[in-house]
mmCIF file of C-alpha atoms in Angstrom:
data_model
loop_
_atom_site.group_PDB
_atom_site.id
_atom_site.type_symbol
_atom_site.label_atom_id
_atom_site.label_comp_id
_atom_site.label_asym_id
_atom_site.label_seq_id
_atom_site.Cartn_x
_atom_site.Cartn_y
_atom_site.Cartn_z
ATOM 1 C CA MET A 1187 7.386 -27.525 -2.650
ATOM 2 C CA LEU A 1188 7.040 -29.228 -5.909
ATOM 3 C CA LEU A 1189 10.738 -29.885 -7.238
ATOM 4 C CA ILE A 1190 10.862 -30.433 -11.188
ATOM 5 C CA LYS A 1191 13.552 -31.958 -13.097
ATOM 6 C CA CYS A 1192 14.354 -29.546 -16.069
ATOM 7 C CA PRO A 1193 15.865 -31.346 -18.955
ATOM 8 C CA TYR A 1194 17.403 -28.901 -20.350
ATOM 9 C CA CYS A 1195 19.136 -27.383 -17.047
ATOM 10 C CA GLU A 1196 19.800 -31.000 -15.912
ATOM 11 C CA GLU A 1197 18.543 -29.754 -12.301
ATOM 12 C CA GLU A 1198 15.576 -30.523 -9.996
ATOM 13 C CA ARG A 1199 14.421 -26.429 -10.080
ATOM 14 C CA PRO A 1200 11.506 -25.245 -7.797
ATOM 15 C CA GLU A 1201 7.422 -25.943 -9.157
ATOM 16 C CA ILE A 1202 7.503 -21.764 -9.204
ATOM 17 C CA GLU A 1203 10.013 -21.622 -11.695
ATOM 18 C CA PHE A 1204 7.299 -23.058 -14.164
ATOM 19 C CA SER A 1205 4.607 -22.620 -15.845
ATOM 20 C CA TYR A 1206 2.369 -25.440 -16.856
ATOM 21 C CA ALA A 1207 1.565 -25.535 -20.958
ATOM 22 C CA GLY A 1208 -1.758 -28.407 -21.517
ATOM 23 C CA GLU A 1209 -1.059 -32.100 -23.027
ATOM 24 C CA ALA A 1210 1.539 -33.289 -25.133
ATOM 25 C CA HIS A 1211 2.281 -34.989 -28.384
ATOM 26 C CA ILE A 1212 -0.760 -32.939 -29.832
ATOM 27 C CA VAL A 1213 0.257 -33.048 -33.285
ATOM 28 C CA ARG A 1214 -1.101 -29.784 -35.408
ATOM 29 C CA PRO A 1215 -2.644 -30.978 -38.578
ATOM 30 C CA THR A 1216 -1.114 -30.372 -41.750
ATOM 31 C CA ASP A 1217 -4.161 -29.162 -43.452
ATOM 32 C CA PRO A 1218 -6.104 -27.026 -41.407
ATOM 33 C CA SER A 1219 -7.970 -25.601 -44.049
ATOM 34 C CA LYS A 1220 -9.475 -28.890 -45.801
ATOM 35 C CA MET A 1221 -10.718 -29.537 -42.164
ATOM 36 C CA ASP A 1222 -14.715 -29.395 -41.104
ATOM 37 C CA ASP A 1223 -15.082 -27.201 -38.184
ATOM 38 C CA THR A 1224 -16.152 -30.538 -35.838
ATOM 39 C CA ALA A 1225 -12.439 -32.018 -36.452
ATOM 40 C CA TRP A 1226 -10.621 -28.543 -36.414
ATOM 41 C CA ALA A 1227 -12.600 -27.909 -32.555
ATOM 42 C CA GLU A 1228 -11.529 -31.285 -31.779
ATOM 43 C CA TYR A 1229 -7.641 -30.609 -32.293
ATOM 44 C CA LEU A 1230 -7.908 -27.430 -30.786
ATOM 45 C CA PHE A 1231 -10.264 -27.964 -27.877
ATOM 46 C CA ILE A 1232 -11.010 -31.692 -26.916
ATOM 47 C CA ARG A 1233 -8.357 -33.092 -24.668
ATOM 48 C CA ASP A 1234 -8.139 -36.312 -22.841
ATOM 49 C CA ASN A 1235 -8.226 -35.129 -18.918
ATOM 50 C CA THR A 1236 -6.329 -38.707 -17.851
ATOM 51 C CA ARG A 1237 -6.738 -40.144 -14.606
ATOM 52 C CA GLY A 1238 -3.231 -41.273 -14.042
ATOM 53 C CA VAL A 1239 -0.382 -41.257 -15.837
ATOM 54 C CA HIS A 1240 -0.881 -38.273 -18.226
ATOM 55 C CA TYR A 1241 2.026 -36.787 -20.862
ATOM 56 C CA GLU A 1242 1.995 -32.969 -20.966
ATOM 57 C CA ARG A 1243 4.080 -30.038 -21.756
ATOM 58 C CA TRP A 1244 5.984 -27.422 -19.305
ATOM 59 C CA TYR A 1245 7.264 -24.130 -19.340
ATOM 60 C CA HIS A 1246 10.629 -23.789 -17.683
ATOM 61 C CA ILE A 1247 9.691 -19.391 -17.942
ATOM 62 C CA HIS A 1248 11.679 -17.966 -15.246
ATOM 63 C CA GLY A 1249 14.966 -20.702 -15.879
ATOM 64 C CA CYS A 1250 16.388 -21.301 -19.124
ATOM 65 C CA ALA A 1251 12.863 -20.854 -21.166
ATOM 66 C CA ARG A 1252 12.367 -24.119 -22.613
ATOM 67 C CA PHE A 1253 9.233 -25.877 -23.353
ATOM 68 C CA PHE A 1254 9.908 -29.795 -22.564
ATOM 69 C CA ASN A 1255 7.590 -32.843 -21.732
ATOM 70 C CA ALA A 1256 6.399 -34.838 -18.354
ATOM 71 C CA VAL A 1257 4.762 -38.143 -17.871
ATOM 72 C CA ARG A 1258 3.134 -37.174 -14.357
ATOM 73 C CA ASP A 1259 0.397 -39.020 -12.295
ATOM 74 C CA THR A 1260 -2.442 -36.991 -11.510
ATOM 75 C CA ILE A 1261 -3.732 -38.629 -8.885
ATOM 76 C CA SER A 1262 -0.730 -38.732 -6.253
ATOM 77 C CA ASP A 1263 0.921 -35.365 -8.682
ATOM 78 C CA LYS A 1264 4.408 -36.921 -9.107
ATOM 79 C CA PHE A 1265 6.593 -36.285 -11.440
ATOM 80 C CA ILE A 1266 7.511 -40.008 -12.861
ATOM 81 C CA MET A 1267 10.058 -38.235 -15.744
ATOM 82 C CA THR A 1268 10.727 -35.244 -17.667
ATOM 83 C CA TYR A 1269 12.272 -35.370 -21.370
ATOM 84 C CA LYS A 1270 13.333 -33.181 -24.200
ATOM 85 C CA MET A 1271 10.812 -31.591 -26.755
ATOM 86 C CA GLY A 1272 10.400 -33.135 -29.953
ATOM 87 C CA LEU A 1273 11.472 -36.894 -28.041
ATOM 88 C CA PRO A 1274 8.793 -39.489 -28.622
ATOM 89 C CA ARG A 1275 6.428 -40.056 -26.204
ATOM 90 C CA PRO A 1276 8.244 -42.910 -23.196
ATOM 91 C CA ALA A 1277 6.587 -46.104 -23.896
ATOM 92 C CA ASP A 1278 4.900 -47.921 -21.019
ATOM 93 C CA VAL A 1279 7.610 -50.276 -20.353
ATOM 94 C CA GLU A 1280 9.769 -47.179 -19.972
ATOM 95 C CA ILE A 1281 7.348 -45.441 -17.421
ATOM 96 C CA ALA A 1282 7.090 -48.641 -15.502
ATOM 97 C CA LYS A 1283 11.061 -49.124 -15.007
ATOM 98 C CA VAL A 1284 10.957 -45.496 -13.257
ATOM 99 C CA LYS A 1285 8.213 -45.472 -11.658
ATOM 100 C CA GLU A 1286 10.373 -48.530 -9.621
ATOM 101 C CA MET B 74 24.420 11.795 -16.548
ATOM 102 C CA LEU B 75 26.207 11.606 -19.858
ATOM 103 C CA SER B 76 27.870 8.682 -20.909
ATOM 104 C CA GLU B 77 31.262 9.490 -22.626
ATOM 105 C CA LYS B 78 31.372 6.320 -24.059
ATOM 106 C CA THR B 79 28.091 5.667 -25.840
ATOM 107 C CA GLY B 80 26.602 9.444 -26.046
ATOM 108 C CA ILE B 81 23.526 8.049 -24.281
ATOM 109 C CA HIS B 82 22.479 10.103 -21.543
ATOM 110 C CA LEU B 83 21.418 8.101 -18.741
ATOM 111 C CA SER B 84 20.917 7.753 -14.824
ATOM 112 C CA ILE B 85 21.872 4.978 -13.078
ATOM 113 C CA ASP B 86 18.595 4.083 -12.029
ATOM 114 C CA GLN B 87 17.055 4.172 -15.653
ATOM 115 C CA GLY B 88 14.258 6.290 -14.999
ATOM 116 C CA VAL B 89 12.624 4.289 -11.518
ATOM 117 C CA ARG B 90 12.812 5.559 -8.375
ATOM 118 C CA LEU B 91 15.196 3.750 -6.234
ATOM 119 C CA ALA B 92 16.056 6.374 -3.175
ATOM 120 C CA PRO B 93 16.320 6.625 -0.655
ATOM 121 C CA ILE B 94 16.337 3.178 0.069
ATOM 122 C CA LEU B 95 19.260 0.692 -0.039
ATOM 123 C CA THR B 96 20.996 2.449 2.433
ATOM 124 C CA ASN B 97 20.953 -0.374 5.018
ATOM 125 C CA GLU B 98 24.045 -1.583 4.553
ATOM 126 C CA THR B 99 25.384 -3.671 8.226
ATOM 127 C CA GLU B 100 28.398 -5.440 8.740
ATOM 128 C CA ILE B 101 27.230 -8.860 7.614
ATOM 129 C CA GLY B 102 25.508 -7.988 4.437
ATOM 130 C CA GLY B 103 24.075 -5.265 2.163
ATOM 131 C CA VAL B 104 22.537 -5.047 -1.117
ATOM 132 C CA ARG B 105 24.221 -1.794 -3.285
ATOM 133 C CA LEU B 106 23.116 -0.805 -7.047
ATOM 134 C CA ILE B 107 25.932 -1.614 -10.262
ATOM 135 C CA ASP B 108 26.722 1.253 -11.811
ATOM 136 C CA GLU B 109 26.004 1.574 -15.740
ATOM 137 C CA GLN B 110 26.762 -1.352 -17.566
ATOM 138 C CA VAL B 111 26.447 -2.491 -21.170
ATOM 139 C CA ARG B 112 24.622 -5.813 -21.571
ATOM 140 C CA TYR B 113 23.884 -7.796 -24.529
ATOM 141 C CA SER B 114 21.370 -10.614 -24.848
ATOM 142 C CA LEU B 115 22.903 -13.051 -27.174
ATOM 143 C CA ARG B 116 21.136 -16.026 -29.196
ATOM 144 C CA PHE B 117 23.402 -18.273 -31.328
ATOM 145 C CA LYS B 118 22.757 -21.295 -32.543
ATOM 146 C CA PRO B 119 24.173 -24.228 -30.926
ATOM 147 C CA GLU B 120 26.186 -26.126 -33.946
ATOM 148 C CA ASP B 121 27.610 -22.364 -34.100
ATOM 149 C CA ILE B 122 29.182 -21.556 -30.899
ATOM 150 C CA ALA B 123 32.841 -22.756 -31.555
ATOM 151 C CA ALA B 124 33.094 -20.710 -34.545
ATOM 152 C CA VAL B 125 31.322 -17.703 -32.678
ATOM 153 C CA ARG B 126 33.642 -18.566 -29.927
ATOM 154 C CA LYS B 127 36.887 -17.852 -32.855
ATOM 155 C CA ALA B 128 35.427 -15.336 -34.884
ATOM 156 C CA SER B 129 34.960 -12.965 -31.593
ATOM 157 C CA GLN B 130 36.842 -13.849 -28.634
ATOM 158 C CA LEU B 131 34.079 -13.939 -26.478
ATOM 159 C CA ASP B 132 34.236 -16.756 -23.806
ATOM 160 C CA LEU B 133 31.346 -18.358 -23.971
ATOM 161 C CA PRO B 134 30.159 -20.991 -21.400
ATOM 162 C CA ALA B 135 29.989 -24.507 -22.741
ATOM 163 C CA ASN B 136 27.299 -25.613 -19.964
ATOM 164 C CA ILE B 137 23.461 -24.080 -18.928
ATOM 165 C CA GLY B 138 24.488 -22.302 -15.834
ATOM 166 C CA MET B 139 27.642 -21.918 -16.305
ATOM 167 C CA SER B 140 29.488 -18.270 -16.633
ATOM 168 C CA SER B 141 32.862 -16.320 -17.556
ATOM 169 C CA ILE B 142 33.798 -13.526 -15.687
ATOM 170 C CA LYS B 143 37.215 -11.716 -17.592
ATOM 171 C CA GLY B 144 38.520 -8.425 -16.327
ATOM 172 C CA GLY B 145 35.224 -6.203 -16.046
ATOM 173 C CA GLN B 146 33.117 -8.652 -18.195
ATOM 174 C CA LEU B 147 30.579 -11.160 -17.734
ATOM 175 C CA VAL B 148 29.020 -14.043 -20.172
ATOM 176 C CA LEU B 149 26.105 -15.989 -18.408
ATOM 177 C CA ARG B 150 24.833 -19.125 -20.498
ATOM 178 C CA LEU B 151 21.208 -19.075 -19.573
ATOM 179 C CA GLY B 152 20.041 -21.396 -21.936
ATOM 180 C CA PRO B 153 20.654 -24.167 -24.534
ATOM 181 C CA ASP B 154 21.122 -21.106 -26.866
ATOM 182 C CA GLU B 155 21.274 -17.822 -24.808
ATOM 183 C CA TRP B 156 23.554 -16.058 -23.577
ATOM 184 C CA LEU B 157 23.951 -12.680 -21.016
ATOM 185 C CA LEU B 158 26.841 -10.463 -21.672
ATOM 186 C CA ILE B 159 27.136 -7.586 -19.189
ATOM 187 C CA SER B 160 30.284 -5.537 -19.195
ATOM 188 C CA ASP B 161 31.914 -2.507 -17.891
ATOM 189 C CA LEU B 162 30.955 0.704 -20.597
ATOM 190 C CA SER B 163 35.046 1.187 -21.606
ATOM 191 C CA ARG B 164 34.514 -1.856 -23.730
ATOM 192 C CA ALA B 165 30.922 -0.570 -25.289
ATOM 193 C CA LEU B 166 32.256 0.361 -28.576
ATOM 194 C CA ALA B 167 34.526 -2.707 -28.819
ATOM 195 C CA LEU B 168 31.730 -4.786 -28.655
ATOM 196 C CA LYS B 169 29.294 -2.872 -30.719
ATOM 197 C CA GLN B 170 31.982 -3.610 -33.708
ATOM 198 C CA THR B 171 32.460 -7.247 -32.721
ATOM 199 C CA PHE B 172 28.888 -7.882 -32.590
ATOM 200 C CA ALA B 173 28.498 -6.171 -36.124
ATOM 201 C CA THR B 174 30.915 -8.187 -37.442
ATOM 202 C CA LEU B 175 29.049 -11.509 -35.921
ATOM 203 C CA SER B 176 25.702 -10.886 -37.013
ATOM 204 C CA SER B 177 26.942 -10.493 -40.702
ATOM 205 C CA LYS B 178 28.243 -13.613 -40.360
ATOM 206 C CA PHE B 179 25.725 -16.200 -38.510
ATOM 207 C CA THR B 180 22.306 -16.412 -38.106
ATOM 208 C CA CYS B 181 22.027 -15.124 -34.337
ATOM 209 C CA SER B 182 20.091 -12.661 -32.508
ATOM 210 C CA VAL B 183 22.133 -10.188 -30.448
ATOM 211 C CA VAL B 184 20.318 -7.272 -28.426
ATOM 212 C CA ASP B 185 21.347 -4.536 -26.711
ATOM 213 C CA ILE B 186 19.393 -4.644 -23.529
ATOM 214 C CA SER B 187 21.941 -2.263 -21.901
ATOM 215 C CA HIS B 188 19.072 -0.065 -20.315
ATOM 216 C CA ARG B 189 16.049 -3.049 -19.784
ATOM 217 C CA ASN B 190 18.107 -4.543 -16.217
ATOM 218 C CA LEU B 191 19.242 -3.050 -13.404
ATOM 219 C CA GLY B 192 21.622 -4.761 -11.640
ATOM 220 C CA PHE B 193 22.317 -5.536 -7.800
ATOM 221 C CA ILE B 194 25.207 -6.685 -5.935
ATOM 222 C CA VAL B 195 24.619 -8.380 -2.839
ATOM 223 C CA HIS B 196 27.283 -8.758 -0.636
ATOM 224 C CA GLY B 197 28.622 -9.657 3.225
ATOM 225 C CA GLU B 198 28.276 -13.340 4.873
ATOM 226 C CA ASN B 199 24.637 -12.865 4.914
ATOM 227 C CA ALA B 200 24.368 -12.486 1.475
ATOM 228 C CA GLU B 201 23.108 -16.393 1.036
ATOM 229 C CA ASN B 202 19.974 -15.912 3.894
ATOM 230 C CA ILE B 203 19.136 -12.450 2.025
ATOM 231 C CA LEU B 204 18.489 -13.850 -1.194
ATOM 232 C CA ASN B 205 16.826 -16.914 0.523
ATOM 233 C CA THR B 206 14.414 -15.096 1.733
ATOM 234 C CA GLY B 207 12.808 -14.606 -1.756
ATOM 235 C CA CYS B 208 14.286 -17.201 -3.941
ATOM 236 C CA PRO B 209 13.923 -20.567 -3.405
ATOM 237 C CA LEU B 210 16.765 -22.314 -4.646
ATOM 238 C CA ASP B 211 19.346 -24.213 -2.519
ATOM 239 C CA LEU B 212 22.274 -21.327 -2.576
ATOM 240 C CA SER B 213 24.891 -23.643 -0.161
ATOM 241 C CA LEU B 214 28.032 -23.309 -1.729
ATOM 242 C CA HIS B 215 28.412 -27.001 -3.080
ATOM 243 C CA VAL B 216 25.227 -27.103 -4.715
ATOM 244 C CA PHE B 217 24.980 -23.355 -6.170
ATOM 245 C CA PRO B 218 28.864 -22.759 -6.264
ATOM 246 C CA VAL B 219 31.077 -19.527 -7.215
ATOM 247 C CA GLY B 220 31.038 -18.859 -10.805
ATOM 248 C CA LYS B 221 27.114 -20.541 -11.324
ATOM 249 C CA CYS B 222 24.159 -18.330 -12.864
ATOM 250 C CA THR B 223 20.550 -18.943 -13.184
ATOM 251 C CA ARG B 224 17.623 -16.937 -14.381
ATOM 252 C CA THR B 225 14.933 -17.896 -11.122
ATOM 253 C CA VAL B 226 12.465 -15.787 -9.322
ATOM 254 C CA TYR B 227 12.754 -13.572 -6.006
ATOM 255 C CA GLU B 228 9.724 -12.696 -4.180
ATOM 256 C CA ASN B 229 7.991 -13.645 -8.099
ATOM 257 C CA THR B 230 10.202 -11.158 -9.018
ATOM 258 C CA GLU B 231 11.941 -12.596 -12.176
ATOM 259 C CA ILE B 232 16.326 -11.892 -11.422
ATOM 260 C CA ILE B 233 18.706 -13.587 -13.113
ATOM 261 C CA LEU B 234 21.287 -14.443 -10.471
ATOM 262 C CA LEU B 235 25.303 -15.252 -10.613
ATOM 263 C CA ARG B 236 27.278 -16.263 -8.146
ATOM 264 C CA LYS B 237 30.458 -13.651 -8.088
ATOM 265 C CA ALA B 238 32.257 -14.880 -4.874
ATOM 266 C CA GLU B 239 31.290 -17.188 -1.639
ATOM 267 C CA HIS B 240 29.897 -13.864 -0.245
ATOM 268 C CA GLU B 241 28.902 -11.824 -3.100
ATOM 269 C CA PHE B 242 25.732 -12.651 -5.903
ATOM 270 C CA HIS B 243 25.196 -10.133 -9.008
ATOM 271 C CA VAL B 244 21.487 -10.287 -9.133
ATOM 272 C CA GLU B 245 19.922 -8.783 -12.453
ATOM 273 C CA VAL B 246 16.491 -7.533 -12.531
ATOM 274 C CA TRP B 247 14.238 -5.519 -15.274
ATOM 275 C CA ARG B 248 14.503 -2.267 -14.015
ATOM 276 C CA SER B 249 10.434 -1.952 -13.604
ATOM 277 C CA PHE B 250 10.608 -4.105 -11.493
ATOM 278 C CA ALA B 251 13.692 -2.750 -9.513
ATOM 279 C CA PRO B 252 11.814 -0.681 -6.520
ATOM 280 C CA TYR B 253 9.921 -3.565 -6.104
ATOM 281 C CA LEU B 254 12.919 -5.675 -5.588
ATOM 282 C CA SER B 255 14.608 -3.330 -4.254
ATOM 283 C CA ARG B 256 12.452 -2.617 -1.098
ATOM 284 C CA PHE B 257 12.515 -6.392 -0.234
ATOM 285 C CA PHE B 258 15.847 -6.566 -0.179
ATOM 286 C CA GLU B 259 15.698 -3.593 2.270
ATOM 287 C CA THR B 260 13.603 -5.768 4.322
ATOM 288 C CA SER B 261 15.524 -8.726 4.074
ATOM 289 C CA VAL B 262 18.972 -7.302 5.137
ATOM 290 C CA THR B 263 17.141 -5.528 7.951
ATOM 291 C CA ASP B 264 15.338 -7.912 9.411
ATOM 292 C CA LYS B 265 18.099 -10.730 8.915
ATOM 293 C CA ALA B 266 21.440 -8.213 10.878
ATOM 294 C CA GLN B 267 18.119 -7.894 13.422
ATOM 295 C CA ILE B 268 17.793 -11.989 14.358
ATOM 296 C CA ARG B 269 21.793 -11.938 13.897
ATOM 297 C CA MET B 270 21.850 -10.069 16.756
ATOM 298 C CA GLY B 271 19.248 -11.046 18.837
ATOM 299 C CA ALA B 272 17.466 -7.229 18.438
ATOM 300 C CA ARG B 273 14.293 -10.077 16.974
ATOM 301 C CA ASP B 274 13.515 -13.987 17.371
ATOM 302 C CA ASP B 275 12.804 -15.855 13.626
ATOM 303 C CA LYS B 276 10.836 -18.524 15.804
#
């Protein structure tokens, strides 16, 4: 079973307690009414589908019920790190450090 | 049954059929249903915690996953801003007054969920094994010590788990899931007892 570290509980917990919640760090446009349909559709539906290091949201639904962000390698399915909501995207240097 | 304290008609199983299961107590472990309790879901802003503690005399645990047990009253901290209070009926009115005062003073959410949950006690030296048949957490004493609590899953049902003593766990579940959960408990108690007594080989 995959263990995921919840940054709020500060514990490694079984995957079954979590729910995936899509790509992270997608900023909602401040004024959607001024956007055309293409731009709005892009915001809603178009995602990177990265191969390799991916920034994503997870939801500890059967735990502390908090959303948090994670960095996961989509090739090996390994979680590199998790961090609290609202924190900036970790820099590549930071990720490389954790990987070692 | 009519609750003298709250004036509410309530049966212990709160409208779900649990009988005739949960009769399978063995000498090494068992599960029983807890009597009617008062339960509150509490949400406070993290910055208000100290003030809430002072104003209410509630023993709100400081860390996520910790609980306080005082008399017949449990307070579990489930998340950064979420607590679950479980108390026996004798404190129902006092709690109601406490929370009326609190909600006038603080921005918070206080919801009476007494009838949403049912509580079970899983006890006996086999308690850990009974829970581990459906719960993926490591329940050994050094990882999950007495007083630790968390929301988790048991056979895909969401439960709230609290270790009250080395061989005693408190399990809270939404009442509509209770028949499902108690059947799994029943199976698990029987199986574990049989394995322990050598009547069945686990492998």
